[in-house]
Tab-separated table of C-alpha atoms and ligand atoms in Angstrom:
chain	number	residue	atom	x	y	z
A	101	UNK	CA	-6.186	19.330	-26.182
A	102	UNK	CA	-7.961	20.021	-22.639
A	103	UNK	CA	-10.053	17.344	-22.260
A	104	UNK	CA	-8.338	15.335	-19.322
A	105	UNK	CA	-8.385	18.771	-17.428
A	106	UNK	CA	-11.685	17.966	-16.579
A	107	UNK	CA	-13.479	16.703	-13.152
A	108	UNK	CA	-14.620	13.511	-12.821
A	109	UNK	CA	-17.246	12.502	-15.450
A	110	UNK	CA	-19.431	10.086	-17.224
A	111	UNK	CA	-16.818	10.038	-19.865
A	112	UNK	CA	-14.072	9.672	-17.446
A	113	UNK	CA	-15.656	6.756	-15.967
A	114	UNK	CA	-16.349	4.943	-19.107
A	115	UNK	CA	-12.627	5.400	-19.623
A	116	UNK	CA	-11.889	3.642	-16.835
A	117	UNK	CA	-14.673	0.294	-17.223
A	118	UNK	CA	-12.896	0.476	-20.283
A	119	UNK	CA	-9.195	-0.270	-19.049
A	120	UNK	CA	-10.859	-2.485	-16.271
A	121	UNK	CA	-11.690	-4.852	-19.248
A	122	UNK	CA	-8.053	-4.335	-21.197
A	123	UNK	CA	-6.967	-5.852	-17.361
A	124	UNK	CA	-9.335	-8.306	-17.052
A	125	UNK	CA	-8.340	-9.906	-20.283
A	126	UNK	CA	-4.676	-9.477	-19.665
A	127	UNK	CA	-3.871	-10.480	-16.183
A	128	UNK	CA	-5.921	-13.179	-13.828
A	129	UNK	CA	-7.096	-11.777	-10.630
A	130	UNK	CA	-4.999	-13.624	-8.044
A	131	UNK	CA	-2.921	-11.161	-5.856
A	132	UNK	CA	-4.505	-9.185	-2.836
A	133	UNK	CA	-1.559	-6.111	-3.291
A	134	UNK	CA	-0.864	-3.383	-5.918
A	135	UNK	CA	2.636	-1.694	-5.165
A	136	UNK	CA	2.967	1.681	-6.724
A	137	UNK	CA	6.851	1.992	-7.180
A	138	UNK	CA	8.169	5.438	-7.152
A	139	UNK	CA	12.101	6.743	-7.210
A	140	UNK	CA	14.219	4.260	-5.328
A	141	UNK	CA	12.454	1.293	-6.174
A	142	UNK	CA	14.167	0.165	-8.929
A	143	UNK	CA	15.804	-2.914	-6.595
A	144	UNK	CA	12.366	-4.059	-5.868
A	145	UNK	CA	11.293	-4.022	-9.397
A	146	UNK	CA	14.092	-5.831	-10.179
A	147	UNK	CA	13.698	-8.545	-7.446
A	148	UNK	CA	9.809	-9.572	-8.704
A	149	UNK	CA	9.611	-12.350	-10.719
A	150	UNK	CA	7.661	-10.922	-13.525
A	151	UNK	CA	4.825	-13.509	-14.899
A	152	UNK	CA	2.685	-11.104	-17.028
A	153	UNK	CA	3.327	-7.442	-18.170
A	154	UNK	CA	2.176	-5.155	-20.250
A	155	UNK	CA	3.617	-1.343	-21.046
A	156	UNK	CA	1.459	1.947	-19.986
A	157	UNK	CA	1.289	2.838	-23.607
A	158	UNK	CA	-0.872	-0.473	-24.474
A	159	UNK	CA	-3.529	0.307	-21.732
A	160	UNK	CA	-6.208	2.307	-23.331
A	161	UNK	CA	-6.443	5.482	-22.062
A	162	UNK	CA	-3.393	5.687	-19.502
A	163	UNK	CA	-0.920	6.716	-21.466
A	164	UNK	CA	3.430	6.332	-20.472
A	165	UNK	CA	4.881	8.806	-18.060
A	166	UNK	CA	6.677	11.846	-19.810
A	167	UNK	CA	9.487	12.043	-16.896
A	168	UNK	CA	12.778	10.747	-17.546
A	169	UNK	CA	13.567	7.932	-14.733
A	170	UNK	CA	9.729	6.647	-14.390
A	171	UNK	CA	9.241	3.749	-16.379
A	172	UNK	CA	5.726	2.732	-17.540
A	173	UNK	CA	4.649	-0.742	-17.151
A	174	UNK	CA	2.359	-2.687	-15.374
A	175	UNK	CA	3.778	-5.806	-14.272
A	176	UNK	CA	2.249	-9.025	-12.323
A	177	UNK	CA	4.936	-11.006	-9.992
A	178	UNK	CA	5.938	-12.607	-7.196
A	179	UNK	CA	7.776	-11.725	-4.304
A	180	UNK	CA	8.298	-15.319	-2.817
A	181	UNK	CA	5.122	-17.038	-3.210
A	182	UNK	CA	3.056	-14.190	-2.722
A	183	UNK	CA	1.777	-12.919	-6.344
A	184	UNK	CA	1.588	-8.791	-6.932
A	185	UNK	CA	0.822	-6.549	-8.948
A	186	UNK	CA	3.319	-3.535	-9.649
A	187	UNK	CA	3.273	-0.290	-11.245
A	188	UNK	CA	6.551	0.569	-12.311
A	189	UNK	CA	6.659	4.612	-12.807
A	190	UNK	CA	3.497	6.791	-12.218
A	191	UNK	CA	1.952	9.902	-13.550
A	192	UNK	CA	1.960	13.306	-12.097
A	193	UNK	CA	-0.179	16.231	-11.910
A	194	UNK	CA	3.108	18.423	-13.354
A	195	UNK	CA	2.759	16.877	-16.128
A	196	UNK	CA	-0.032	18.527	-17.125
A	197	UNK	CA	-2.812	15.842	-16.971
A	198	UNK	CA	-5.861	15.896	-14.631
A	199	UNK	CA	-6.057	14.265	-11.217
A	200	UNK	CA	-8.131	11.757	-12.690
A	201	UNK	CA	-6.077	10.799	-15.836
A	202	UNK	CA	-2.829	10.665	-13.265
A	203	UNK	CA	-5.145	7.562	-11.497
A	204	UNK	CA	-6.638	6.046	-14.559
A	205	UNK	CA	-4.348	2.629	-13.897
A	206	UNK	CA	-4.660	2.501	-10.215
A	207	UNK	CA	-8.542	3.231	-10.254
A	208	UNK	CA	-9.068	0.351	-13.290
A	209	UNK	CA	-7.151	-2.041	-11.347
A	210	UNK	CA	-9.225	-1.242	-8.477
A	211	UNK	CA	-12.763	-1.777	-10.376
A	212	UNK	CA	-11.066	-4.881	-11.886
A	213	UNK	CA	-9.355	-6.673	-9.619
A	214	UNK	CA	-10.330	-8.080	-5.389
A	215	UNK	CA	-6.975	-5.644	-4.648
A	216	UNK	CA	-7.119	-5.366	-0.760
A	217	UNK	CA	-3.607	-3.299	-0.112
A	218	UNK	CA	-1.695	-0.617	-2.336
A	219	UNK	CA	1.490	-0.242	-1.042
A	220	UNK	CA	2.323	3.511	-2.228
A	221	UNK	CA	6.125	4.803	-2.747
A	222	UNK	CA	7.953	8.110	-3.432
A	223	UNK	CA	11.080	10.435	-3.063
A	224	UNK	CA	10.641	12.946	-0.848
A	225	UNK	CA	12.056	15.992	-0.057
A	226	UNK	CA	13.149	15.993	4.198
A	227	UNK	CA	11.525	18.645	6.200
A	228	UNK	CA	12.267	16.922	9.501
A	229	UNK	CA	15.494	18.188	10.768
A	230	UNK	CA	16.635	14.437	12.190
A	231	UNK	CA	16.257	13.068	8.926
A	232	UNK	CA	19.285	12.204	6.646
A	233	UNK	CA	19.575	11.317	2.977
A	234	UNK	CA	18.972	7.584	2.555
A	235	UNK	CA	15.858	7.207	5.476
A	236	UNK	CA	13.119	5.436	4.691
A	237	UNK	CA	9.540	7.026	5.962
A	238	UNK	CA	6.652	5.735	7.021
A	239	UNK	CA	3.513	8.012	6.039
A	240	UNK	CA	1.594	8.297	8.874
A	241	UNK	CA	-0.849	11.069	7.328
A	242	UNK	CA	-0.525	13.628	4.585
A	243	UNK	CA	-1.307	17.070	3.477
A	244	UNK	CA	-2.650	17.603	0.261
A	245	UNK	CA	-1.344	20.558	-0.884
A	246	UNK	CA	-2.096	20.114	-4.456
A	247	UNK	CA	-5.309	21.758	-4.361
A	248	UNK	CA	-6.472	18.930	-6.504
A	249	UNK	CA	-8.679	15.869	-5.755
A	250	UNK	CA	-9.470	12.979	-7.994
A	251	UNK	CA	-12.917	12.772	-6.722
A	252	UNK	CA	-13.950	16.269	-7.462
A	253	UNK	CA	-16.900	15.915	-10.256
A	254	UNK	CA	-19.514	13.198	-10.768
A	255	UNK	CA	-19.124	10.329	-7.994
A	256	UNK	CA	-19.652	6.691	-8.731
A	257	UNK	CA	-21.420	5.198	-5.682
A	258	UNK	CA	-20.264	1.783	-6.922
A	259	UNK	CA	-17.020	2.779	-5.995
A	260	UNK	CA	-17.181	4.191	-3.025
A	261	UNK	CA	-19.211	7.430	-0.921
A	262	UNK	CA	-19.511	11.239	-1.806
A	263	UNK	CA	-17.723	12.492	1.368
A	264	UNK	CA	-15.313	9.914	2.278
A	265	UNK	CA	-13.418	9.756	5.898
A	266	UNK	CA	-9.741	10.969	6.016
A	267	UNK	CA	-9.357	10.363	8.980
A	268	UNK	CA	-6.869	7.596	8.838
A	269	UNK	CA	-5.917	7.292	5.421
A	270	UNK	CA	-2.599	4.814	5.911
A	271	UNK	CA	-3.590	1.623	7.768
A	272	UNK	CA	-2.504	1.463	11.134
A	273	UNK	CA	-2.833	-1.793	11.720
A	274	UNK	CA	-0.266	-2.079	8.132
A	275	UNK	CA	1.894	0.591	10.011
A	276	UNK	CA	2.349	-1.542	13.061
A	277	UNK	CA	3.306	-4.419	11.160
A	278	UNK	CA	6.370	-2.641	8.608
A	279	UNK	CA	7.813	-0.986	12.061
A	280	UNK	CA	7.762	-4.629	13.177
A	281	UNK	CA	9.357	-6.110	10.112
A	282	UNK	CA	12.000	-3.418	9.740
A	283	UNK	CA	12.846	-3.986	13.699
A	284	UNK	CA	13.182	-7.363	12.772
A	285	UNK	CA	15.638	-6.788	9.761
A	286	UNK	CA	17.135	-4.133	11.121
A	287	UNK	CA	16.140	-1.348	9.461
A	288	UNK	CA	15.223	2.496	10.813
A	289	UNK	CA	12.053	3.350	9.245
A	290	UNK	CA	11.455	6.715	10.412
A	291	UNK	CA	7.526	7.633	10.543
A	292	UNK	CA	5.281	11.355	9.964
A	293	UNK	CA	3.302	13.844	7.768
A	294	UNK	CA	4.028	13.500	4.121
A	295	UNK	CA	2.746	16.736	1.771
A	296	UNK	CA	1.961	16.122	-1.487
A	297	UNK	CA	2.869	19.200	-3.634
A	298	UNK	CA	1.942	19.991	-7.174
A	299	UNK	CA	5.380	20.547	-8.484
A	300	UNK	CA	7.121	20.789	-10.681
A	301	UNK	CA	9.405	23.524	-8.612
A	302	UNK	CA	10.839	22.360	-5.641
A	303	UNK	CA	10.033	23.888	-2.763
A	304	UNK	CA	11.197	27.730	-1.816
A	305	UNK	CA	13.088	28.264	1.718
A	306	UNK	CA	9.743	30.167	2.858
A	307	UNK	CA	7.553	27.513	1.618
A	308	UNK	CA	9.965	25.194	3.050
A	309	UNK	CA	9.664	26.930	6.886
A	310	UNK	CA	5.795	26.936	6.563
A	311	UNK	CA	5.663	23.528	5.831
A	312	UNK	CA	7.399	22.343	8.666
A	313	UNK	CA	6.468	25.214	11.225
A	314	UNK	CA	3.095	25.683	10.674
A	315	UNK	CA	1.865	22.026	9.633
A	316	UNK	CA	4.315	20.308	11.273
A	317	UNK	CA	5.153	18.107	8.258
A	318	UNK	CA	7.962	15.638	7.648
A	319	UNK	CA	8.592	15.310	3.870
A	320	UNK	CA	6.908	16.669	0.614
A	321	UNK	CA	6.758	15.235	-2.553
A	322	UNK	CA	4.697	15.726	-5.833
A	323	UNK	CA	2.815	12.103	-5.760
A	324	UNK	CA	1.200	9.876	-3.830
A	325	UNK	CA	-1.950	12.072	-2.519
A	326	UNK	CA	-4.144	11.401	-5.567
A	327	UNK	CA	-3.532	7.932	-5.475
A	328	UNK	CA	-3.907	7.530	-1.603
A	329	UNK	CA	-7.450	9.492	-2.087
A	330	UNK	CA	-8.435	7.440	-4.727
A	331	UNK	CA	-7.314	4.064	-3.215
A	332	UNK	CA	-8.993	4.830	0.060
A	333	UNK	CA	-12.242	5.973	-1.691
A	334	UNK	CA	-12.748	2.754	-3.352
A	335	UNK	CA	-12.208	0.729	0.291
A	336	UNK	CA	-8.915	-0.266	-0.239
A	337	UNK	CA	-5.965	-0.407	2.893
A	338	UNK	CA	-2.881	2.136	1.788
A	339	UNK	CA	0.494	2.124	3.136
A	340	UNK	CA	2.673	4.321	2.181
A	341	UNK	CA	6.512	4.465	2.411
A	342	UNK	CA	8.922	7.615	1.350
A	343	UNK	CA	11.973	7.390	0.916
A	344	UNK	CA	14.501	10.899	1.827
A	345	UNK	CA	16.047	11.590	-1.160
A	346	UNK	CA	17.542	15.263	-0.547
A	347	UNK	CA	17.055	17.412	2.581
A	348	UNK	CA	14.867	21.010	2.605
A	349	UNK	CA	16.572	21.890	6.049
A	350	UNK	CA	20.136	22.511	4.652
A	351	UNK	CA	20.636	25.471	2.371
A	352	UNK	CA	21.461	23.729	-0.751
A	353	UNK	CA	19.601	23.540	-4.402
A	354	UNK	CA	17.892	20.157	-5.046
A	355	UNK	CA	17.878	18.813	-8.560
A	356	UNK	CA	16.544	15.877	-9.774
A	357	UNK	CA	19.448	14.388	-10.693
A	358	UNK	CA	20.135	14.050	-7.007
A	359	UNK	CA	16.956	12.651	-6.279
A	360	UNK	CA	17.670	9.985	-9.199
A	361	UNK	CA	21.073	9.195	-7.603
A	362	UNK	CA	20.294	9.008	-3.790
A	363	UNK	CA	17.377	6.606	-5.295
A	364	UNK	CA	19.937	4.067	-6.557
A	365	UNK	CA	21.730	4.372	-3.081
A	366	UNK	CA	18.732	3.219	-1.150
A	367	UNK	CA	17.707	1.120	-3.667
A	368	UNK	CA	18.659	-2.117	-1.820
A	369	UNK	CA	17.641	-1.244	1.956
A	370	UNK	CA	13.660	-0.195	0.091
A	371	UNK	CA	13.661	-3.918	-1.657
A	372	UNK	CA	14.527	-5.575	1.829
A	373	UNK	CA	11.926	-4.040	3.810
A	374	UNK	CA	9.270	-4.739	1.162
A	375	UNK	CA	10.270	-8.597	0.209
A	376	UNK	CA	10.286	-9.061	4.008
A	377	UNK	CA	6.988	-6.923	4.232
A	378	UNK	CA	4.668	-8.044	1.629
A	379	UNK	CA	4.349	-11.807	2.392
A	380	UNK	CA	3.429	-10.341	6.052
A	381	UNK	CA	0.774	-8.355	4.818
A	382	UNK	CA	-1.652	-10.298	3.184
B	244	HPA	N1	10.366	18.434	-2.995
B	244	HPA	C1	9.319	17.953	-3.705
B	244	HPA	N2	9.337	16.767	-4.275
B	244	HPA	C2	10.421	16.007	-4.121
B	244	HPA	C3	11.538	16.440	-3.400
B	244	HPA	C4	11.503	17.727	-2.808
B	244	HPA	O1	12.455	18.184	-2.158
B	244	HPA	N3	12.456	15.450	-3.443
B	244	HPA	C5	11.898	14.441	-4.164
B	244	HPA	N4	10.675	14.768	-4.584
């Protein structure tokens, strides 16, 4: 079955109008932010106040993630007053699926909803050398080293332009206010260049020195680009956060069952920057 391999097409967008309507139907249209929670979110999904849900395998055409440790379901909350929508668990290019089908939820929810910020969150892999295990990163910018673009194929002017700007992809005026915030609760929230690889290997130690001699970047991952693209193409304000989960500067093998476990131990500090942030966002 190759049909989600393909680029963007009439098909693809009638897939989507069609989910848009599955979420109109579900869910009412009241919050201004989508959070995308990656690894090391758990906390904050488990802080939200869920008011309506429904799973990734009941919205037509998405399908539920196929990695162990990503849940699938699409929840609407509050953190305080402030209502949101969430995205527990994601889906990734190593999986198999097409750029497109990977952003199926967030691009429906886009065409369906008056969403003004996603919040966008990862693991990450640390490239910069002062980075430890447990840091939480700003993205200030990212490479997209996937070699794969959502928007690649037919382009819906409704949604947004052929040749969008890139030029500042993560708010800056969203940036100034989360270095605020976590100044304010006391948390270090580091800031740089996240690359978005296609997995699923981890990175070699060659791949490892280009990365951080030659484009100067700060973490890698195997998310967040498509969604960032996709978010910013349709008008939308992204901020992005990652958190370290295992460090690419010390010689040791990363699995993911350390990325899994450092998750749970920043699991807490992640959920206190964004229950402080969120309300200060919108
Ligand atoms: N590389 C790529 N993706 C990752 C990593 C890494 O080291 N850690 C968590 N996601």
């Amino acid at each position: 079955m190759a049909p989600t391999a393909e680029p963007m097409s009439e098909a693809e967008v009638a897939k989507v109008r069609d989910s848009a309507r599955f979420l109109i139907d579900r869910f009412p249209a009241e919050a201004k932010v989508l959070v995308i929670a990656g690894s090391g979110l758990g906390g904050f999904v488990r802080s939200v106040v869920p008011e309506l849900a429904a799973d990734y395998s009941d919205i037509p055409h998405f399908g539920a993630s196929t990695v162990a440790g990503h849940a699938g379901r699409l929840v609407l909350g509050r953190v305080g007053e402030t209502p949101i929508f969430l995205m527990c668990g994601r889906r990734h290019l190593y999986e198999g699926i097409s750029p497109q089908q990977a952003v199926l939820l967030l691009r429906a929810l886009l065409v369906a909803f008056p969403l003004e910020i996603v919040v966008v969150s990862n693991a990450a892999g640390g490239l910069n050398p002062k980075f430890e295990v447990g840091d939480l990163m700003l993205i200030s910018d990212h490479i997209n080293w996937m070699f794969r673009n959502p928007l690649v194929g037919r382009n819906e002017e409704q949604w947004g332009p052929r040749f969008p700007d890139a030029s500042e992809l993560y708010s800056r005026k969203l940036r100034e206010i989360a270095k605020r915030v976590a100044r304010e609760i006391g948390i270090l929230l580091r800031e740089g260049v996240y690359v978005g690889g296609l997995g699923p290997t981890y990175e070699t130690r060659a791949e490892v020195h280009m990365l951080r001699t030659i484009h100067g970047a700060d973490a890698v991952g195997m998310s967040t680009v498509p969604e960032t693209l996709v978010a910013a193409h349709m008008g939308r304000k992204v901020l992005g956060i990652s958190f370290i989960s295992n460090l690419l500067t010390v010689p040791a093998v990363t699995t993911h069952e350390e990325v899994m476990e450092n998750s749970r131990l920043v699991e807490q500090k992640f959920s206190r920057l964004l229950t402080a942030l969120i309300p200060r966002i919108v």
